[in-house]
Every structure is written in structure tokens, then in C-alpha cells.
């Protein structure tokens, strides 16, 4: 399998530079960790950026309670190997305390509820910068992001109120209570991510590889059958075992799967090379409206 080593080295160096700038400019940064491929690379890069010293910030997982079990198993093992502190913000706790209301109906999902849990956790822990694995190629709203994405005192994003980033200069100055989201992988593509995983021999959750799973197909999106889905009688009749894998990882109620026979990273790279749409096209939460992602980001989503 061929990849452009110089290109990957430049992306790695850029991301490490951004991580070091975060450590230098902010007092209480945190790295958002979902157990997905992008946040795994972020953890890998953070280790490289500061070794032999320990990673100087904790990791934060916003747990919907409706995760793929394979993701949680991987998360705990990965965190243990890195030797970092893991903070878990619980959507279930937000529901129990009345901060958010559980959705009802066929399309109910906890994914959108994560925003309140994230903002509450940032406020409680007094974090001033949250590092995320968002990439500009994922979705049109992501393409508007800077590396240092300014958020106001209640965590909201205004795409018109972002700082220029010329000559690799990142402005982290803020007023009391304001926050930043940091995106070191901004210039990476899905292909870059998989080629870097191959180059660095990074382990990833098994759900990224082809496997058999009971599924339903809803509005053209393949969803993993789970007790978290509100399934109507017609869908229940059409549950079938399919050979699938995840391109992206999130809440089981909205993470679409793709039919695939790819059992190795090399085979995944071949699939990505032939694909002409972003991995987020299979995310049911992004299909709720044309501006679903932008609306969530304006409310405080990472």
C-alpha cells in the first residue's frame, strides 16, 4: 500500500504544532475523545507532541449511554495505555437532573442532547479550550472552522466572529468565561486519516472492520439493531443480518453503517479511494435538516 510519506509528515507536524500551541496558550485545555478514528489519532498525536513528558491535559468523553459496546471497550483500553485521566460527561445524568429531555418517537436519539452535557461539563471543570478531531472535509459547516474556533461565554459559535489565522499564528486571547474549540486535524481528509493509521500501525475499534450485525434500513440509512432504537412493527419484520462496518462512530441510534467486505486497513483505504461522498452522509442526525450541523454548532456542539 502506497502513501505520500512527506504529505503525512507535514500533516502530523502541523497537528503537533497546534497541540503545543494549545498547551502554551490555555490554562485548562481538554481533549474530546469519542473512541472514533479521529479522536484516536488525536490521542496518538498528543503522546508524540509531549513525550517523554505525560500528556498535559485530560480527555473528555460525552457518553450518551447508547454507544457501541466495542467503542467503550476500546476507549477504556486506549486511555489506560496512554496513562491519561478520563472525564466522562453523562447524557443520562443530564436527563435525570432535568437539564435535557429524552426525545420520543421513531427518530429519537440522544446525539443532539450531547451539547448540553458538553457545555455543562466544560463549565463545571472550568475548561477554556476543548480539542476536537473535526476535519474540514467532513461536512460543509466544518469547512468554515479555524484551527482555533472562538466560542462566546455560553459556548456558542458565530462563524462571522472568527479570528484570521495567517502564517500559522493562532490567537487564543479571550475574555473571562469565553472558550475555544481546537481542531488540529482541520486539513486532514478521511484518506489521510486511514493512511496515517496504516503508517503508524494504530489499533482501532473492531466496528471499523467488516462484520456481521443485525440491522434495519431507515430512510436509506443502515442502522445497527439495538435496544436503543424505537422500531415500528414494519421495521421489526425487516431486521436482517448484514455484512457491514462503520465509517464514523457515534450514538447507535444515528450512526449509519455501510455494507463492506473490508477486513484490513489496506482494504478500507481501497474503499475510501473509490468512494465519492463523505463518511457523515451516513449520519442520521446530519440528515434531520440541511443545516443540522451548523445549527448544533451554533448551540455549542463541538
Short mmCIF file of N, CA, C and O in Angstrom, two decimals, residues 7 14 19 73 80 84 88 90 104 118 130 133 135 141-142 144 154 169 190 208 222 228-229 246 254:
data_model
loop_
_atom_site.label_atom_id
_atom_site.label_comp_id
_atom_site.label_asym_id
_atom_site.label_seq_id
_atom_site.Cartn_x
_atom_site.Cartn_y
_atom_site.Cartn_z
N UNK A 7 3.65 14.08 2.70
CA UNK A 7 2.36 14.71 2.96
C UNK A 7 1.89 14.39 4.38
O UNK A 7 1.47 15.28 5.13
N UNK A 14 2.00 19.70 11.56
CA UNK A 14 1.04 20.78 11.76
C UNK A 14 0.17 20.53 12.98
O UNK A 14 -0.02 21.43 13.82
N UNK A 19 -1.24 21.40 18.84
CA UNK A 19 -1.39 20.87 20.19
C UNK A 19 -0.44 21.56 21.17
O UNK A 19 -0.82 21.87 22.32
N UNK A 73 -15.29 -0.38 25.15
CA UNK A 73 -14.20 -1.31 25.48
C UNK A 73 -12.87 -0.78 24.97
O UNK A 73 -11.85 -0.80 25.68
N UNK A 80 -6.08 3.72 29.22
CA UNK A 80 -5.15 3.06 30.15
C UNK A 80 -3.74 3.03 29.57
O UNK A 80 -2.76 3.31 30.27
N UNK A 84 -3.61 8.68 30.66
CA UNK A 84 -4.22 9.98 30.88
C UNK A 84 -5.47 9.84 31.74
O UNK A 84 -6.01 8.74 31.92
N UNK A 88 -15.77 11.70 32.19
CA UNK A 88 -16.94 11.26 31.44
C UNK A 88 -18.12 12.16 31.80
O UNK A 88 -18.51 12.26 32.96
N UNK A 90 -22.04 12.56 31.37
CA UNK A 90 -23.12 11.62 31.12
C UNK A 90 -24.40 12.31 30.66
O UNK A 90 -24.96 13.13 31.38
N UNK A 104 -38.64 11.49 21.94
CA UNK A 104 -39.60 10.40 21.77
C UNK A 104 -39.83 10.17 20.29
O UNK A 104 -39.49 11.00 19.44
N UNK A 118 -22.03 18.53 27.22
CA UNK A 118 -20.69 19.05 26.93
C UNK A 118 -20.49 20.42 27.56
O UNK A 118 -19.49 20.65 28.26
N UNK A 130 -11.32 23.15 24.27
CA UNK A 130 -11.66 21.74 24.05
C UNK A 130 -11.14 21.33 22.68
O UNK A 130 -11.55 21.90 21.65
N UNK A 133 -11.52 16.41 17.06
CA UNK A 133 -10.96 15.80 15.86
C UNK A 133 -11.68 16.16 14.58
O UNK A 133 -11.55 15.46 13.58
N UNK A 135 -12.70 17.61 11.03
CA UNK A 135 -11.94 17.86 9.80
C UNK A 135 -12.80 18.66 8.83
O UNK A 135 -14.00 18.47 8.76
N UNK A 141 -20.31 22.68 7.00
CA UNK A 141 -20.15 23.58 8.13
C UNK A 141 -18.75 23.48 8.72
O UNK A 141 -18.16 24.48 9.15
N UNK A 142 -18.19 22.25 8.74
CA UNK A 142 -16.83 22.07 9.24
C UNK A 142 -15.83 22.90 8.43
O UNK A 142 -14.81 23.34 8.96
N UNK A 144 -15.98 25.80 7.50
CA UNK A 144 -15.91 27.20 7.94
C UNK A 144 -15.01 27.38 9.16
O UNK A 144 -14.74 28.52 9.56
N UNK A 154 -21.21 31.50 26.60
CA UNK A 154 -22.13 30.38 26.80
C UNK A 154 -21.86 29.26 25.79
O UNK A 154 -22.70 28.40 25.55
N UNK A 169 -0.17 31.58 12.81
CA UNK A 169 -0.31 32.30 14.08
C UNK A 169 -1.73 32.11 14.58
O UNK A 169 -2.70 32.42 13.87
N UNK A 190 -10.38 12.11 5.08
CA UNK A 190 -10.62 10.73 5.53
C UNK A 190 -9.52 9.80 5.02
O UNK A 190 -9.05 8.92 5.75
N UNK A 208 -14.92 -0.79 12.91
CA UNK A 208 -14.49 -0.16 11.66
C UNK A 208 -14.22 -1.20 10.57
O UNK A 208 -14.11 -0.84 9.39
N UNK A 222 -28.52 2.56 6.91
CA UNK A 222 -28.43 1.27 7.62
C UNK A 222 -28.06 1.55 9.07
O UNK A 222 -27.03 2.18 9.35
N UNK A 228 -31.78 0.51 21.84
CA UNK A 228 -31.92 1.97 21.92
C UNK A 228 -32.77 2.53 20.78
O UNK A 228 -33.21 3.68 20.84
N UNK A 229 -32.99 1.75 19.74
CA UNK A 229 -33.78 2.20 18.60
C UNK A 229 -35.27 2.04 18.89
O UNK A 229 -35.70 1.02 19.44
N UNK A 246 -18.51 0.40 10.25
CA UNK A 246 -18.70 1.83 10.50
C UNK A 246 -17.67 2.63 9.73
O UNK A 246 -16.50 2.25 9.69
N UNK A 254 -28.03 6.84 15.59
CA UNK A 254 -27.90 7.70 14.41
C UNK A 254 -26.65 7.40 13.58
O UNK A 254 -26.44 8.04 12.55
#
